[in-house]
Tab-separated table of C-alpha atoms (C1' of nucleotides) in Angstrom:
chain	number	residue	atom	x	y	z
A	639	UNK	CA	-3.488	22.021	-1.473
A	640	UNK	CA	-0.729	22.838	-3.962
A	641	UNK	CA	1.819	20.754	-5.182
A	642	UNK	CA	5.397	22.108	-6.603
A	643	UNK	CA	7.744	19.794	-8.298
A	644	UNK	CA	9.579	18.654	-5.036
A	645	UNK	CA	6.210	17.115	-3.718
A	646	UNK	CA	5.657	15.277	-6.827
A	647	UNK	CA	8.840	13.406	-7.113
A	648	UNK	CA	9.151	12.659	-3.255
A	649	UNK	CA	5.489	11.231	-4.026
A	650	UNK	CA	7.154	9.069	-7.056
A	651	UNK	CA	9.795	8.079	-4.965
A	652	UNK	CA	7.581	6.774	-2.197
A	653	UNK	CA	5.190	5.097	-4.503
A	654	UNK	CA	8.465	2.655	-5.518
A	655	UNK	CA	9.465	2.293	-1.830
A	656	UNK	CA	7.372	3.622	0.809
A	657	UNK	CA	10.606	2.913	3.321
A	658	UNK	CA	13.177	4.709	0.950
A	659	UNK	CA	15.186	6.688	3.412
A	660	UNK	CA	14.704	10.890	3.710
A	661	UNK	CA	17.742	11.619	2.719
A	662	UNK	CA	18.191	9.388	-0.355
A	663	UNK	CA	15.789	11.236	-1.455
A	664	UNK	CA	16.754	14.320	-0.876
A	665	UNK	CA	20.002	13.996	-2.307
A	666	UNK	CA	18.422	12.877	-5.465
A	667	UNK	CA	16.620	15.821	-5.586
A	668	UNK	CA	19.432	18.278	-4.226
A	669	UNK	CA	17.456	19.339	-1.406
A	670	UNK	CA	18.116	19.157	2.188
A	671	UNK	CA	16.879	16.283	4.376
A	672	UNK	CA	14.168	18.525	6.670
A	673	UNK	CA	12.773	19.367	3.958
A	674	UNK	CA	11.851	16.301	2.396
A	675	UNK	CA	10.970	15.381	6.226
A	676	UNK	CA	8.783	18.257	6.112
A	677	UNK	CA	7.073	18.205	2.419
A	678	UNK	CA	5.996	14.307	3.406
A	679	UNK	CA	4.480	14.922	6.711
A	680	UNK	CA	2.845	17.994	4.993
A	681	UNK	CA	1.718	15.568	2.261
A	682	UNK	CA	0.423	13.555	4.629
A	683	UNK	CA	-1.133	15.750	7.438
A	684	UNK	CA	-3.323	16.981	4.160
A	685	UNK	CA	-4.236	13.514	3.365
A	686	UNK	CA	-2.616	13.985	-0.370
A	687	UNK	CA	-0.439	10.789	0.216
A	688	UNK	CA	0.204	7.961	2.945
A	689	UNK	CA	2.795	5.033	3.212
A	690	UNK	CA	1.424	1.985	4.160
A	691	UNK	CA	1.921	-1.399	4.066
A	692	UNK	CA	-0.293	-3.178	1.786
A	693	UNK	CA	-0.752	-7.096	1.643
A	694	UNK	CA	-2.132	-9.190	-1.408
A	695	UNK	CA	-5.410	-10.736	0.302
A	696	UNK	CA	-5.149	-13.908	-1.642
A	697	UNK	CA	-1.920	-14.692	0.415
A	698	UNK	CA	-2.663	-14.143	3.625
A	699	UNK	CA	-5.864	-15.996	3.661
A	700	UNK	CA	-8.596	-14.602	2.567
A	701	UNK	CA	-9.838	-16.940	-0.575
A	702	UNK	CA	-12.354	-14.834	-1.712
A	703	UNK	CA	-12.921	-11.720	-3.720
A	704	UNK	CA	-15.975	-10.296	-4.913
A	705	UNK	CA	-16.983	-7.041	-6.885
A	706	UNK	CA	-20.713	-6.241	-5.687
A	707	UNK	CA	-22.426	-3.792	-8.114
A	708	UNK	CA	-25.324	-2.257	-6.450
A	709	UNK	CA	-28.372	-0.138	-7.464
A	710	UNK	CA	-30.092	2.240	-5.133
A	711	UNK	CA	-33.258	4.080	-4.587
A	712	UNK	CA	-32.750	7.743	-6.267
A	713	UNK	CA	-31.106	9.915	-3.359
A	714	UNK	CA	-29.886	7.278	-0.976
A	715	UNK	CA	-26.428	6.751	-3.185
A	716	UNK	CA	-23.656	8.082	-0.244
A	717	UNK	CA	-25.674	6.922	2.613
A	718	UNK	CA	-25.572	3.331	1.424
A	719	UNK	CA	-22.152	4.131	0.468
A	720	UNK	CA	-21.402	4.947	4.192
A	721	UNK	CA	-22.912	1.629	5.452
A	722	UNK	CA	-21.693	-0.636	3.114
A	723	UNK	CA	-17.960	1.255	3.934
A	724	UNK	CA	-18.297	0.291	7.377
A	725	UNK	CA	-17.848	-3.457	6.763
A	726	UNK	CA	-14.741	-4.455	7.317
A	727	UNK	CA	-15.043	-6.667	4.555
A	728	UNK	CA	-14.835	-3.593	1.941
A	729	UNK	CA	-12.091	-2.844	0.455
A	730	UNK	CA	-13.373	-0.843	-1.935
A	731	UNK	CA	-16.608	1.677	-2.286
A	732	UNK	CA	-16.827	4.194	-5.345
A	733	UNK	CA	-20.044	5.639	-6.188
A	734	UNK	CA	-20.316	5.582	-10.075
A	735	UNK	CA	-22.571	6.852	-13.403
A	736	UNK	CA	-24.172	4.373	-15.401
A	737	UNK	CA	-25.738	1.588	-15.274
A	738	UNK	CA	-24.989	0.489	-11.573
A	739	UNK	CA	-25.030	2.893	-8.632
A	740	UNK	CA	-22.430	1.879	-6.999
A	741	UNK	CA	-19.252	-0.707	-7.190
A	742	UNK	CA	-18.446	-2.395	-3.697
A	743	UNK	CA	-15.342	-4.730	-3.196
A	744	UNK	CA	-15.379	-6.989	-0.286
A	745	UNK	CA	-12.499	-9.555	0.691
A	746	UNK	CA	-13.776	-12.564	2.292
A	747	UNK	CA	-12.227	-15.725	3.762
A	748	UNK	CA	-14.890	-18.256	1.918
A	749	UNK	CA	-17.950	-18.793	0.389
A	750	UNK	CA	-19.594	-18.968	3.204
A	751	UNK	CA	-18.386	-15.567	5.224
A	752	UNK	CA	-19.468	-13.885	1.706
A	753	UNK	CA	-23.066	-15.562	2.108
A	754	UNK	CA	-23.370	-14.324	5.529
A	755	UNK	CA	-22.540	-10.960	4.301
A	756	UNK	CA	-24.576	-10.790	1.518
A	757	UNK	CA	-27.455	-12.374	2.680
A	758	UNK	CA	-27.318	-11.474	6.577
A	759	UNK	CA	-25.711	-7.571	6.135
A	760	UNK	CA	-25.883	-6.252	2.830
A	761	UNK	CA	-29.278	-7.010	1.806
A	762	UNK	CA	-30.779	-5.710	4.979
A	763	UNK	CA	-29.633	-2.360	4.013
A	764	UNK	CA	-32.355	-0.152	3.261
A	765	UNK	CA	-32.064	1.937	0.110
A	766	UNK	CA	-30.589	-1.049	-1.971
A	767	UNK	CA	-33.086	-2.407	-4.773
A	768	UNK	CA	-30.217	-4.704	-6.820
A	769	UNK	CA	-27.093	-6.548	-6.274
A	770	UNK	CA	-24.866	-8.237	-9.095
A	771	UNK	CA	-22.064	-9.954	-7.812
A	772	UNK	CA	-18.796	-10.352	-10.107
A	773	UNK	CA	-16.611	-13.237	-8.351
A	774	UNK	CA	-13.145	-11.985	-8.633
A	775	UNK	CA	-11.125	-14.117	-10.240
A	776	UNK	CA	-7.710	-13.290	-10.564
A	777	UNK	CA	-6.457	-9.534	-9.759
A	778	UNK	CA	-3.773	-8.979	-12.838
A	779	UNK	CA	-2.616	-5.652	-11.774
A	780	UNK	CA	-3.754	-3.192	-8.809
A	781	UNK	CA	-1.745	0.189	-8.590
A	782	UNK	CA	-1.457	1.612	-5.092
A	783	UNK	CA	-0.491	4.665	-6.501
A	784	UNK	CA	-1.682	6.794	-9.617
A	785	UNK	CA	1.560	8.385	-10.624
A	786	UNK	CA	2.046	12.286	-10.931
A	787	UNK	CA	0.413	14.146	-13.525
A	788	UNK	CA	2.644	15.807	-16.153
A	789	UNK	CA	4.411	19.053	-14.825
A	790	UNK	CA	3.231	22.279	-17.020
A	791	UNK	CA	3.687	23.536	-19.940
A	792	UNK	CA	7.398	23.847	-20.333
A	793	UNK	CA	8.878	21.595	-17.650
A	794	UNK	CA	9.967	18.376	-19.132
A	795	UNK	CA	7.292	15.987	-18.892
A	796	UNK	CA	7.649	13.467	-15.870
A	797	UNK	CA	6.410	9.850	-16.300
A	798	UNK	CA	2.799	9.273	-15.719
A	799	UNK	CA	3.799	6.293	-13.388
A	800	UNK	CA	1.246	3.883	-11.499
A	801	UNK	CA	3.329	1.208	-9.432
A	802	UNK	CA	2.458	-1.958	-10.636
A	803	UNK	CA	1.775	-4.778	-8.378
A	804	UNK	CA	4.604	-6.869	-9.418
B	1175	UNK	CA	4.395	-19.401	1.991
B	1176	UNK	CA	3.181	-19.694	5.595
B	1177	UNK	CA	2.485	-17.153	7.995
B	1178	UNK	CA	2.670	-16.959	11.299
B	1179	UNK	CA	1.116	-14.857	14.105
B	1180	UNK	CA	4.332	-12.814	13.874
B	1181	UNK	CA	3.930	-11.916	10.190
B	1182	UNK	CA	0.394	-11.130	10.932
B	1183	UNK	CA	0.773	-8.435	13.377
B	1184	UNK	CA	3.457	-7.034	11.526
B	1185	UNK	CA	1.149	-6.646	8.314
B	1186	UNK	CA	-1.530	-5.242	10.878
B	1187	UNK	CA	0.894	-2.650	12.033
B	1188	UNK	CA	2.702	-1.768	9.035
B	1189	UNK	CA	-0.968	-1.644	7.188
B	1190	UNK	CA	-1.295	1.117	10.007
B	1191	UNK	CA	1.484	2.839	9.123
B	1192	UNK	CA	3.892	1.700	6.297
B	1193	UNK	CA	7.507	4.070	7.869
B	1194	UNK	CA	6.583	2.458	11.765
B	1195	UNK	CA	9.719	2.016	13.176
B	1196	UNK	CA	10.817	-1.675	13.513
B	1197	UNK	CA	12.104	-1.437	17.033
B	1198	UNK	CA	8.787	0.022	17.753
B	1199	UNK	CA	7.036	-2.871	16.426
B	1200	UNK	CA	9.963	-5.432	18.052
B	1201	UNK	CA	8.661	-4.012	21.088
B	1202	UNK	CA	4.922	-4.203	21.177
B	1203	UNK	CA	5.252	-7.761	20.093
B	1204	UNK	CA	8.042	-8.974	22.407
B	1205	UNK	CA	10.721	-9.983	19.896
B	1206	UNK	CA	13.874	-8.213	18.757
B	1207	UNK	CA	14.456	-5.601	16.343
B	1208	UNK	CA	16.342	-7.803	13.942
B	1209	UNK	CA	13.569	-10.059	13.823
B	1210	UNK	CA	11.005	-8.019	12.102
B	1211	UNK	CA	13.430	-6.420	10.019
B	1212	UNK	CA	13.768	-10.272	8.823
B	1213	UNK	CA	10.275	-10.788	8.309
B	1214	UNK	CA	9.387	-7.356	6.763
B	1215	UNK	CA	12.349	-8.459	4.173
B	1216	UNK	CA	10.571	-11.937	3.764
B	1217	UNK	CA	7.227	-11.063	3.533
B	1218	UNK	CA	8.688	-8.214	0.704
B	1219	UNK	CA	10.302	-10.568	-1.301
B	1220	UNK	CA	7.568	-12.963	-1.152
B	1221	UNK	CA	5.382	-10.567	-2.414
B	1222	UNK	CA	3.127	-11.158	0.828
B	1223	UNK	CA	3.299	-7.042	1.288
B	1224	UNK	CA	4.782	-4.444	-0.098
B	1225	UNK	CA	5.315	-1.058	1.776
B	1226	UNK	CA	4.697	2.041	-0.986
B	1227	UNK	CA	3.305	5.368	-0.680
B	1228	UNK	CA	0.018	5.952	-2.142
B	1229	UNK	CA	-1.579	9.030	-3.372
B	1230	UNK	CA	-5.239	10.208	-3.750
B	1231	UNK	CA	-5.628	10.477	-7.487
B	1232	UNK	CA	-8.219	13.631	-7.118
B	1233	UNK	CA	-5.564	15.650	-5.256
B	1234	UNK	CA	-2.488	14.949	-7.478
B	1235	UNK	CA	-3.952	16.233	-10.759
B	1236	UNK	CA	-6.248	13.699	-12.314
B	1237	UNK	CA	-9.453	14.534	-12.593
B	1238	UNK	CA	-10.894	11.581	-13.884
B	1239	UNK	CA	-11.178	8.036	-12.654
B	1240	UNK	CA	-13.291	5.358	-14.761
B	1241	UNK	CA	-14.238	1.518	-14.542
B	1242	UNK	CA	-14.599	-0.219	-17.835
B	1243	UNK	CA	-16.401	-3.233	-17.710
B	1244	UNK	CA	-14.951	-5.504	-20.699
B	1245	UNK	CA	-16.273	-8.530	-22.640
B	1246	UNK	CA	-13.796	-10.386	-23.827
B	1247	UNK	CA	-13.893	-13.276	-26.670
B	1248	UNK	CA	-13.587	-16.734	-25.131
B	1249	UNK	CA	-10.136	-18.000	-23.894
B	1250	UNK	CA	-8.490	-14.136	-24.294
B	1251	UNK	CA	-9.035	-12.960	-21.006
B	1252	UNK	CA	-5.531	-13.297	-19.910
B	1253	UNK	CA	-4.184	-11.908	-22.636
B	1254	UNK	CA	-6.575	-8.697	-23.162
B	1255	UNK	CA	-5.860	-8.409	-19.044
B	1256	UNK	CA	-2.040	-8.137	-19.765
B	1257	UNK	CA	-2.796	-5.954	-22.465
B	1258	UNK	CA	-4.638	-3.466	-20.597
B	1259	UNK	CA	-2.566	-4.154	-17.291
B	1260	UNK	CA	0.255	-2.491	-19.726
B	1261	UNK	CA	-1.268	0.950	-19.920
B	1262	UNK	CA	0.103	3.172	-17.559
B	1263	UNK	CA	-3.178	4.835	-16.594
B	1264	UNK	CA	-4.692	1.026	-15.418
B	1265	UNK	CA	-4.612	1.245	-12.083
B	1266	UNK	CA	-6.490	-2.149	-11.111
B	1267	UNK	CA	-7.371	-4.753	-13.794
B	1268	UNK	CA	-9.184	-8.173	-12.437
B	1269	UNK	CA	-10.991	-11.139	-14.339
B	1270	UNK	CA	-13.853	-12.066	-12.759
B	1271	UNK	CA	-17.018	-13.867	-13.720
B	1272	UNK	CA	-20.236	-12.557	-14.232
B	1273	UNK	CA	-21.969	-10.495	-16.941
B	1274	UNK	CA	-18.170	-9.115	-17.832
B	1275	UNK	CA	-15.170	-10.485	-18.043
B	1276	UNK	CA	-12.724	-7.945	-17.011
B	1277	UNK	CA	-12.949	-5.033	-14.685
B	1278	UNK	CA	-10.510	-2.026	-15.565
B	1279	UNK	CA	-10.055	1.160	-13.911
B	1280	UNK	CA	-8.079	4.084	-15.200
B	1281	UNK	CA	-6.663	7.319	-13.784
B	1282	UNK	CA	-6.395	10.062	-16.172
B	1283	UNK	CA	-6.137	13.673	-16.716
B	1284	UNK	CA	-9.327	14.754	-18.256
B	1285	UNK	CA	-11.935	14.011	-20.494
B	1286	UNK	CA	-9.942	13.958	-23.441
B	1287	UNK	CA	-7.149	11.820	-21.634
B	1288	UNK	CA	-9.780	9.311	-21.712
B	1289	UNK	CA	-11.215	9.569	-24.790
B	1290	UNK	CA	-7.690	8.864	-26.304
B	1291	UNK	CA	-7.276	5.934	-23.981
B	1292	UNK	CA	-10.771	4.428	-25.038
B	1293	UNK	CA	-11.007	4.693	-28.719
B	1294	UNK	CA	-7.182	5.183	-29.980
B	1295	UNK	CA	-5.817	2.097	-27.289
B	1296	UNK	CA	-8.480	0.198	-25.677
B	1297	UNK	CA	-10.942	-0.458	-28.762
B	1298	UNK	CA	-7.756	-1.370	-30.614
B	1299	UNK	CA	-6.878	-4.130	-28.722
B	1300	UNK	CA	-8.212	-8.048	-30.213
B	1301	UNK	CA	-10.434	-9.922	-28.370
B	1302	UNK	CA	-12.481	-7.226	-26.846
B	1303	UNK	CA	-15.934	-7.589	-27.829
B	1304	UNK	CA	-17.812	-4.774	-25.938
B	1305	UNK	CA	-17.098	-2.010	-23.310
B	1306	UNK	CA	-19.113	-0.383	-20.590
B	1307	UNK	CA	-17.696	2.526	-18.662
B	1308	UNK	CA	-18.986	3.830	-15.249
B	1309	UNK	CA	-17.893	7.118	-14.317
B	1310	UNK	CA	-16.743	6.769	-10.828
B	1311	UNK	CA	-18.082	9.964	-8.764
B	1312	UNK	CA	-17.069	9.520	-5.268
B	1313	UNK	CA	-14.399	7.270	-3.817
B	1314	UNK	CA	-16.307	6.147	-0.466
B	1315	UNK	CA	-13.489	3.971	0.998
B	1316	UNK	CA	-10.598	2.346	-0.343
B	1317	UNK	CA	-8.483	0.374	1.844
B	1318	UNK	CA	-4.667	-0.726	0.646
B	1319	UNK	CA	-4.596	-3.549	3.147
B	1320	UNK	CA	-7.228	-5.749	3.958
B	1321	UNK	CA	-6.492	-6.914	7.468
B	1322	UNK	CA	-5.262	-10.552	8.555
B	1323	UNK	CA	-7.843	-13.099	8.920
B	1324	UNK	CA	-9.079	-14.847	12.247
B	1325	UNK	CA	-6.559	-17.076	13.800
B	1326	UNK	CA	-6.502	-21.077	13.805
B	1327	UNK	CA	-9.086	-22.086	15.960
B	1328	UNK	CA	-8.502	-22.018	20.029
B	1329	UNK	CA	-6.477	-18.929	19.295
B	1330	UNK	CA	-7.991	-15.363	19.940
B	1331	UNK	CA	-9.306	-13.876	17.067
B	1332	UNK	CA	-7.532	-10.933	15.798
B	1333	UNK	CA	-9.346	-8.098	13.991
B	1334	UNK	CA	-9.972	-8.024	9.853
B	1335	UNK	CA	-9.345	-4.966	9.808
B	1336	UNK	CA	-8.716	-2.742	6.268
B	1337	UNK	CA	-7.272	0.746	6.538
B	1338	UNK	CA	-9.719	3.150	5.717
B	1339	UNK	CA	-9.108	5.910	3.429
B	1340	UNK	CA	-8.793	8.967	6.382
C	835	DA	C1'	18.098	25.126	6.557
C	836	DA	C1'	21.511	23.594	9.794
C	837	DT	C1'	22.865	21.436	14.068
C	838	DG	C1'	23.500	17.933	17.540
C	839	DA	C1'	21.513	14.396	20.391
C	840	DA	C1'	18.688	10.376	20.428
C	841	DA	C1'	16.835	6.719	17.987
C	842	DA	C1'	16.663	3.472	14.455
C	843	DC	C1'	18.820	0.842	11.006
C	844	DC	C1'	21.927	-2.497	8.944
C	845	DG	C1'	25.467	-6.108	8.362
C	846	DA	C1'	27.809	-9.656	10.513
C	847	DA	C1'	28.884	-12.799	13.760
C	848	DT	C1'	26.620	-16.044	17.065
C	849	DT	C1'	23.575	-19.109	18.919
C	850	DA	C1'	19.499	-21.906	18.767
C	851	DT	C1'	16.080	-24.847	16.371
D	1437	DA	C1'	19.792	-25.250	6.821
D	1438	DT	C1'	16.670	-21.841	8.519
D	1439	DA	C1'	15.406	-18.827	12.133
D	1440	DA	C1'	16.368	-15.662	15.936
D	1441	DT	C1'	19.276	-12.800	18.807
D	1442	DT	C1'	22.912	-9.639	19.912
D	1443	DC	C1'	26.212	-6.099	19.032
D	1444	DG	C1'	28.754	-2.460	16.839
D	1445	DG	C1'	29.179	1.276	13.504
D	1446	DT	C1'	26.434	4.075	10.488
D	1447	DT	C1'	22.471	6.475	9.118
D	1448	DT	C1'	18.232	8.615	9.995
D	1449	DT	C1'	15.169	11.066	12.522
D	1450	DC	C1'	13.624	14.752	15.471
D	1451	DA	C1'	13.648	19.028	18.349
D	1452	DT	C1'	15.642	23.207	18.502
D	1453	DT	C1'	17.540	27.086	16.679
DNA sequence: AATGAAAACCGAATTAT
DNA sequence: ATAATTCGGTTTTCATT
């Protein structure tokens, strides 16, 4: 799916305030409410953008973050990548080049609900032949959105703008 | 700050979807309007949750996402992580332990976007001892919430449940 | 893109804890 | 003092054109 210019900034606007009101926007951008009604269920219909609510994990009680890098038999890569996504646990799969196969970021409520998975779940997954686990120490900035790319050639450049957790 | 089984739902709901009308929410927990409309404020300003709009990178123009595992010289970590955290293409920095120090993951444009990032900012920065960057393929799941953890004993539990990507 | 009706939101005053 | 409800006027949303 294309994106114009209208899409972009309603995207930039929503990345600052997911709640920010239809027509705020719209009269920032000189367009008509429906429309930016329109462009964002578009947006999201095509699974380009959603507005959720997002909560930092360490404050709601779960204790525990871990970055699992795993390595997998030749050819197995998304299917592992499909199990592994279907603990509830991940919050994070991305299949990767280089040295590890794939990255897997689980949210736990203690050491021992991480054991459990590790031990009882994620090692009985066929397919896997290494885990390295990186405890997660302190999470210094996560962007929940990626900004908008500049425009084209000509249009005046528009800031390349991740929201920063804080 | 404390939560209670009222904050919790709301996070579960608005981790469904972020622009869910309050009243909506008022009702399927059996309080008034004005009362999650206090909470939602609360657990904003607490920095509990934030509700923001998030778009996949891949369909807004970038082209290229990579994680940089960093090494880091003893007692910089913080510093090199605010450092990094500054770059506008960072879109999730964490310190963990393990074989690295830091993980980083950028959003950029192309191959030359990143290229400029790595050797003209990143390798510029003190402290940094050694870089290792994955190229991430596939995005297999990422969820922006990560559910509310089981209740106190005696109560039921309630479901850890992330929002998957689609 | 505009309209009008229905719904939701917001601020303030009010009561309860 | 903090939390929760209620109530009005205002704004937003939504279906229809």
């Amino acid at each position: 799916m294309d994106l114009d210019d209208i899409d972009r900034q309603i995207i930039a606007q929503l990345q600052g305030d997911g709640r920010r009101p239809f027509t705020q926007i719209a009269n920032e951008l000189g367009v008509s409410e429906g429309l930016v009604r329109y462009r964002v269920q578009r947006l999201t219909r095509e699974k380009v953008m959603q507005v959720v609510g997002i909560a930092d994990p360490l404050k709601i009680g779960f204790d525990l973050m871990v970055m699992v890098g795993i390595r997998v038999t030749p050819g197995m890569v998304r299917e592992v990548a499909d199990r592994v996504g279907k603990f509830p646990e991940a919050s994070y799969v991305a299949s990767i080049g280089g040295d590890l196969d794939l990255l897997l970021e689980v949210v736990c409520r203690d050491t021992a609900h991480f054991a459990d998975l590790l031990n009882n779940r994620l090692h009985h997954i066929e397919g896997i032949t290494s885990t390295q686990t990186f405890l997660i120490l302190e999470i210094h900035k996560m962007a929940y959105g990626w900004g908008v790319p500049d425009a084209p050639a000509g249009e005046r450049p528009r800031p390349h703008l991740p929201v920063p957790r804080e």
